[in-house]
Every structure is written in C-alpha cells, then in structure tokens.
C-alpha cells in the first residue's frame, strides 16, 4: 500500500528499507536532505517538506512519524494535523508517553484524522528480523494499515492492543521489563567477573543460550558483546535511559503496584551517570560524625 | 559409556531416560523401589543399594548424584566416598552450594576419588530439549565424562567452567539472574493486569516473542501459563526459593558487588510467604502514633 | 495578630488552640458547624462561610487553609481568590504538591494576593510540642506572618525556605525521609520479632533511646506503640501513604537522583494494601512452568 | 569495682576514662605502650601483657575486650581463656558476629569462665553522653558487672537482652537500622542539593530538629556536618561498612524476612567504593548491542 514516512534515523531508515522490499509506495521526508536522498536508493519517493509529502499521497492518506519523542514528534504531529484531512491516519511509531497519545488523538478526532500509536521493539536488528509492533487506536484505522504492519514485523509480530495509547503503554511496560532483565544479567556477570574461578564470561553467555532457563535474546547480545571484549574495558559504564522506565514507575505509583526491580534498574542508571554522589558523601560525613571513621578527601 | 545414577526424582528420571536413548549403560538407585523399577522400563539396570550400585559398575566408575541438595546429597556422597576407590568419579548434579563442593572434593582427593559439580538448568523441559550443564572440577575427569555430558545436553550445551565448585557457582549466578528476570516480567504483567486498557496478557506475551527485545524462554513459558489462565486466579502467590538466590547475595556481599534486583526479587518471594507482616504492622502503628492516622484492626 | 483559619480537623483544631494560647485573633470556618462551635470554646471567632470569614478580617488579611490536599484545598483557595483583595495573604498549610503551589501563586499574583506554602510536620503532638514549619513564598508576606509562625512552632521551629513551593518541597523530602526511617525500623523490629532470643522489643526500643546512634522521635513513638502491644497483633499491616513519597520519587526521577530506600519503603506500603499479588502469582506460575514446582491453589 | 580492659583505641580509651570517673579500679593493656601510658593519666593501672593484666586482678576477675572484631578479638579471647580461671568473666564489647559469641561462650563454659557480649553504641560521643549497651549472656555474670555497665551508660542505658549472643544480635540490628536511616537522609539531602530552590541544607537539618517527625540524633550530626561544609565538597563519597549490615541481611535471609531498605543502603555503600562498575558497563554494552545507542569509551 502507500505510506508517508517522516524521520529517517537509524530506525526509520531500516523501516522504509523493509517496507520497500514488499513494494509499498513510500514517500519520505527528513530534515536531512542527505537521508532523504539515501532513502531514494531503496526506491522511496522523496519529499522536500511535510506539505510536499502529504501532497504526494492519495486519500485516505497514512503517515508514519518516526522522529525523536517529545518536542520533535509533537511538532511534527501538530503540523500534520493542519496538512491532513478527514479520513487520513497518523501513526506515531516513536517512544511517546501514552498520555500524549490520548491527548493528541482527542485533538485530531475533531478533524476526522485517526491517530495510531505503534510501540516498536527490535532495535537495529529489526531490519532483518522484523520489529515487534504493539498498536493502539481506532480498530478500523489499524485494519487499514495491516499490510504495513505485516511487512514491518515477523510472523504474528504485530497486534492491536486496544484503545489509543495502549500500543505505547504496552511498549512502555516492555521497556521496563527490559531494564530489569538487563540489570539482572549485569549483576550476575559483574559478580562472575570478580570470581576467583577466572570464569570465561563470553563462553558462559553462549552456554546459557543452550537450554538454560535464562536464555533470551538479550543474553545472545550479551554473548556477542562479551566476545568482542570480555572485560568490557573499552567502555564507560555510563547508561542512558529513554523515558519508558520512568513513565512505568509513575504509572505503577499511580496504580499502587510495587516495581522494585524496575526502580533498582533505573536508579543504577542514574548512579552510573553521576561522577560524584552527594548522598554517598553524606554517608561518609555521618560515619565520621558519629564514629570518627576516617573519610577520604 | 557406563554411569551409576542415584536419585530418580523429576529431574533424575528424565536424565536417565535421555541417557538411555544414547545407549549408555546406566545403573540406577533410589530410595523408592518403585522409581527404580520405573527406570528399568527405560533400560536402566536396577540397584538395591548404593553398595549394590557401585558393585555393578566397572572401574574407573562414575556415579551421578541427583538427590535433593543439603543433607540427602551430603549423606549420599559420604557413603559413596566409602564405597568408591581411587580413580572413580562422583558427579553432583544437584543444587549444591559451591563451598560444599570445594570441601567435599578436598575430602575425596585423599582417596583418589574425583568430584565434579554439574550445575544443571532446563527443568522439566530438559528431557526433550537437553539440559544446560555447567561443569566444575578436575579437567581429566571432566573429559572422561564428556560422552555423558554430551548426551544430556543440546549442541554446545555443556562446558567446563574451571576448578571444583565453579559449575555450581555459575549455576548459582544463573539462578540469581533467573530471579531478576522472573521478577521483571512479574512486575510488568501485574501492572498491565491493572490497566484500564483491559489488555490481553497472553496475547502480549506471545507477541513479544516475535522480535521484541524482551523475548526469552521464560517469556514463552509465561505466555503458556497466561493462556491457561489469564488472571492466574487459580493460584496462590506463594513463591518458594531453592537457595541459590540466597547464596548469590551472600557471595555478592562478600565481594562488595551491588545486586539490588536480585535482592528485590528474593525479598518479594519472602513477602509472598508471609500471611502477616510484622514490619507492615509496625508502619501502621507508627503512622497512628505520630499522625493519629486510622489503623485497621 | 489576626488570622483567618479554614479547616478544623485534627491538625487544624490543634493549631487554632495553640494560636489562641498566644492571644491571636482567630476567625475560623469549617464545613462542620460542630467543629466551628468547638473552636469557639478556645476563643476563636466563628464564621458561617468563607465570605463571612473574610468579611470579619481587617486588611491586610491573612487566611490559613488547612483542609485536605487536592480538590478540597484547590476549591478553597480558588474561592478565597475571589473573596480576598490585593495585599491579602493565603497560607496553605496542608500537604500540597509544590507544583500546585507555583501555579496557584502565579494565578493569585495578578490580583496582588500573596500565597505562602507552609509545610507542617509534627502530627498530633504539635499541639504541645509545636509544629515544625517550612515556609515558602514571598519574603515580605512571610515576615508579616512571623508572629503566627512563631506561635505555632517550638523555638527556632520555622524558617523561610525560599520561593513559593519551597516549603512544601522541603516538607515532601521530609516525608520521604520519614518513609525510609520508618521502614528501617520496621525491618529491624520484624527481624528481632522472629529471633530465637525472644527479645523484649519495647525494652529494646526504650534502651536505644538512651545514647544509641538510632535514637529518634520515631523510635520513641515505636517504644510507646510496642509497649501497648509488643506483638502488634491487634493491627492489620495496612499502610497508607499520603502522596509526598510518590512526589519525591517523581522529582528524583526528573533530576536523576537514586532514591532506592524511599522506593522500597513506598513499595512495601503498596504491597501491604494488596490482598493478592498478581506478580507473585506469576512467579509461582513460572516456577511451575519451568521446574514443575508445586503451586498452592 | 575492678575491671581489666584490653584495647585502648578511640572507643576503649573513652570507656576507661569514663570508668575512672566513677573510681573503678581499671587495669589496662594495649599492644601500644603509648596508649597504655596515656591511660595511666586517667588513673588506670598499666599492664605489660595479657598475663600481667590478669595477674593484677582479684578473683573473680572480669576483663573487657575492646579490640577490633575478627582475628584480633578471637586471639585475645583465646589467650584470656588460658589465663583466666573458673568464676572469671570475659566481656566482648566489640563488633562481634553473634554466632562467634555463641561458639566462644560454649568453649569457655567448660572452664567455668563466663562470656558476655556487650553491643556498644554511641561512637565518639559516648565519653560524655554515655554508651548504649546491649548485653547478652549469663544472667548472674551480667548482674555482677552491673556497676561497670551503669558507669558506662546514661540512665537506663543498658539492659540484659537474653542468652549469649543476644547483645551483639541486637547491636547488629541496631546498625542495620542505622544504615537505612542514614541512607534515607542521604537520599533526601541529595535531592534537595539538586533543587532549583537553592535550599539551605544546614538550616533545614537544624529546622527539622525542632518538632519534625524526622528529628533524630543522626539528623543533629547531619546538621553539624552540613554546617561545616554545606556542599560536602571536601569529601569523597567512599563509604565503608563494618559487617553488621551484612550479617543482618544474612540473618534476614535465613529467617525469610524482607529487608529491602537495608539491602539498598548496603549496596549503595558497595557502589560508592567502586571506581568502575562492570554491571554498568554491561548495561551500556547491551544498549549499544540492541539499539545502537552510543557508548562512552
């Protein structure tokens, strides 16, 4: 079918490449003319602006937005809201907070524009393996886009989660779980890295892929990363987070659900980004104050 | 090759079944004559006692011990120590603490008996898929047993981890990671179970198996369990632990390694087994004491 | 000096009682005429409505709002905004989120009405001991109200924290710390309650008040509560939270500050309010799925 | 009364000073002749060896051991076991694990020597304020030593906890609670240190001492430390732990008691002592592996 596609970053470029393999007609736009030009090598049709992109599509139009979450997505969707018409559909495939989805869908509903949220998992590997897509929003619009979803995903790799926002909601929980799993592996491998047994970490990661209870795709990636550098000594332990973990904690707090491993995982990331911890200094100061324990200066 | 096998519980019976498929000569013993008799239907040779078992094996003998960790394993291995001779090998395939392995191997070394520790993962699914085996101990003894390990495991599914105890050490860490992963999924699915979106949890678990970052074998099992009963309302949330998580925390504390998600996961299990929490009563009592906040009686 | 006072609950009634001891002129209103009437026994002047209350005060007027946080406070302050005039001051002494303070102060500024936020700690004991007051907002308004703050607090018991919202911000952090401290005591006393030493918990709480590092006012309250009932078996471990802990986590997440004990303390409260944990059921289901471990039904 | 005292470090010297104020006869020994000589200025009687110390005491003798926990205490008590006679008493005032108390008391019982464990809290402030003493062991021996305990403590500042080991057990829990409280304050003050309100932290710590729910002795110390250096920028956040927190977690795990804030507090200390976290590197490596997210090298 036909799709407008905005945002040709790492994820976006891979997605349009995959869409072209199935011969969809894809009109693309990105702020970078270079990236647009690169997409044309996959058979995409270039657009020079959002207006140009929407003009090159046939009604009912569908436009996939794959730009960074937050302001860039917000602005893009606001602009599309003025360019599109009743019957058209916007799909936000980025990492949007589900509360924003609900608000936007509500705003666009007045104009008859459908808004779908597509939580997208799979990272840089999605080009070959396909992405896992969790889709929220109006059922009819979801069905209209089914050919696109099917192309982007492995077999049975997409599903309609429910009302608008539910796709990003499920993706948010997915990412929260991802944090816990990553942290679990990280704790285990750190401990093994300190063992007197001088364990062969990449070998163990590989071995666990064969029939163990902890086998997973993340473990497969861990095996690869450890093979490249078993001590990881080329890396700084500086770990970003992209928002979903935070939102999941906010939602868990709202619902009164304990999420201790998610919180631990997120706090570990926060700590990894501190050069210097005021809290830890305060602990040292207190120990000194009551016990005269030595402090490092 | 030839192997003595002690302990025909859930794990043990599956393992001898698998060993017989590859035509190994397996002499079996269990306290339950019924289980011994059941094993003979797979072609195992019955033994009526440990002495009988060791008498039916040819030197150098190898005996696999697959009985509950703790006292049962301790007693079995002590008894084998008096029945076996120099050149023989004992393999402990249970959930033994690696410190015990080191002590036992040391005791048996004086008699020339080799002691191997085989951390075994895969649960009830190992019969078909093969187990993941992490083996520690003397290298020559490990190599002698290679045909047995190969039969029990999927391709590349076993490896020599290092000195005695290292097999169970790596298995301990494996289980600790397993706790964190399980807890991560549990937090995520609980949150989704409370969502107004009325999410289809089994469908989501299934979907995530298709290309998502959190795909894993545990998730596959989760999908199965949720399909059977999406609300899990046939279950009590009473969660046992088998020791490895505790030992991993002890080891992490000894080495000064933070393991926050493992600890959270273990404490969740503890809490699940309390009908009544003194700590929570005390919190209620304190809130009442300073703020006059109502308490439930 | 003169003060309007709205909200005669547990906290409010104690505060007006204390204000009357210092001969302040206090005009009171509460939705409950009974409470208003009760306050008059302390020499307060009754008002039959917010309008009546503001009418009985002399410019520049000051009105203290001590009603439940959230909607009741919001509505009261909105109403006061229409009744008060330029030069008047509203003090919110409740448990308001500091973001709401900032918004309200901004709205009222246009009318020339000052808005102060007074974080109030001390609970039911404040009547005798005085409250600890953390005050945020316009400095001149704070100084005008100094006589009221001085009456309500012990010596040096109030201070101007900074711009509007800072009083409730510091109070929020105060409560978050309170959660961690309470949880620390609760963990320790639960452990001791399970000791084979058959420890005398109220005696220990008392003892620790004499020169130990953990002596505190909360411990003094714990000693009292344990003396009344050493096993706390008259209580349900059902623990509410009043919002500040949640907001502090939200703020910590925004600033990237790890708050692991606060999060643990809050999650313990959440768990205490669950009869039944989906997460724990899922753990049981997963253990059953991979290991055939028995579940309770 | 009369007391032998071994170990004249920070704690020991303060304790003998306090004992001399009440005119007890105190015979002292330390490996450092300088410290022994310093103690004589307080009226202590010097001993040149353990044998010399025991020789200068009258039966039934009592010897207080105040040397570092672990090997130094173990060796001292073993030596005393050969020097003392039936009817004598050893008091271990150090930070001993209660399991060691039980073992030692058992060994000494055969010789008729009583062994008491005295958990001691109060730090460097005990000299003036008195220590809080939690005493375990034989009741008759405890009563014999009462005059010593009374001198060392503030009013009602010591108590008999129960059988041998109970004193150190309660002290262990005391320290675990101390960790949680310290961590709670540390989290709160770190958050406030990052606030746009530019909060005056020493002022807040002081203010909270006046009637707030979180007032405590640790907070008083925090106020002092923050006054000296509000940003704590003269300190490294390197935080030691002295064992009790670890033992309390081990005991909690044995008893199945959740201690999430204690564990968080201990892990924060571990992390504070790492220059470099393998776990955090692994998280960075995994994010890079699945998402192509940038890493720092």
mmCIF file with all atom_site columns, C-alpha atoms in Angstrom, chain A residues 2-3 25-28 45-59 61:
data_model
loop_
_atom_site.group_PDB
_atom_site.id
_atom_site.type_symbol
_atom_site.label_atom_id
_atom_site.label_alt_id
_atom_site.label_comp_id
_atom_site.label_asym_id
_atom_site.label_entity_id
_atom_site.label_seq_id
_atom_site.pdbx_PDB_ins_code
_atom_site.Cartn_x
_atom_site.Cartn_y
_atom_site.Cartn_z
_atom_site.occupancy
_atom_site.B_iso_or_equiv
_atom_site.pdbx_formal_charge
_atom_site.auth_seq_id
_atom_site.auth_comp_id
_atom_site.auth_asym_id
_atom_site.auth_atom_id
_atom_site.pdbx_PDB_model_num
ATOM 1  C CA . UNK A 1 2  ? 1.003  3.630  0.219  1.00 0.00 ? 2  UNK A CA 1
ATOM 2  C CA . UNK A 1 3  ? 2.620  5.320  3.196  1.00 0.00 ? 3  UNK A CA 1
ATOM 3  C CA . UNK A 1 25 ? 4.896  3.030  -2.158 1.00 0.00 ? 25 UNK A CA 1
ATOM 4  C CA . UNK A 1 26 ? 6.772  5.085  0.446  1.00 0.00 ? 26 UNK A CA 1
ATOM 5  C CA . UNK A 1 27 ? 7.045  8.869  0.302  1.00 0.00 ? 27 UNK A CA 1
ATOM 6  C CA . UNK A 1 28 ? 9.720  10.013 2.740  1.00 0.00 ? 28 UNK A CA 1
ATOM 7  C CA . UNK A 1 45 ? 9.900  8.797  -3.172 1.00 0.00 ? 45 UNK A CA 1
ATOM 8  C CA . UNK A 1 46 ? 11.485 11.977 -1.797 1.00 0.00 ? 46 UNK A CA 1
ATOM 9  C CA . UNK A 1 47 ? 9.558  14.854 -0.284 1.00 0.00 ? 47 UNK A CA 1
ATOM 10 C CA . UNK A 1 48 ? 11.060 18.259 0.427  1.00 0.00 ? 48 UNK A CA 1
ATOM 11 C CA . UNK A 1 49 ? 8.692  19.188 3.247  1.00 0.00 ? 49 UNK A CA 1
ATOM 12 C CA . UNK A 1 50 ? 5.781  17.857 5.220  1.00 0.00 ? 50 UNK A CA 1
ATOM 13 C CA . UNK A 1 51 ? 3.458  19.686 2.856  1.00 0.00 ? 51 UNK A CA 1
ATOM 14 C CA . UNK A 1 52 ? 5.188  18.136 -0.122 1.00 0.00 ? 52 UNK A CA 1
ATOM 15 C CA . UNK A 1 53 ? 4.928  14.707 1.484  1.00 0.00 ? 53 UNK A CA 1
ATOM 16 C CA . UNK A 1 54 ? 1.221  14.935 2.184  1.00 0.00 ? 54 UNK A CA 1
ATOM 17 C CA . UNK A 1 55 ? 0.631  16.350 -1.306 1.00 0.00 ? 55 UNK A CA 1
ATOM 18 C CA . UNK A 1 56 ? 2.220  13.276 -2.883 1.00 0.00 ? 56 UNK A CA 1
ATOM 19 C CA . UNK A 1 57 ? -0.109 10.840 -1.122 1.00 0.00 ? 57 UNK A CA 1
ATOM 20 C CA . UNK A 1 58 ? -3.574 9.711  -2.182 1.00 0.00 ? 58 UNK A CA 1
ATOM 21 C CA . UNK A 1 59 ? -6.539 9.878  0.142  1.00 0.00 ? 59 UNK A CA 1
ATOM 22 C CA . UNK A 1 61 ? -3.533 9.075  3.446  1.00 0.00 ? 61 UNK A CA 1
#
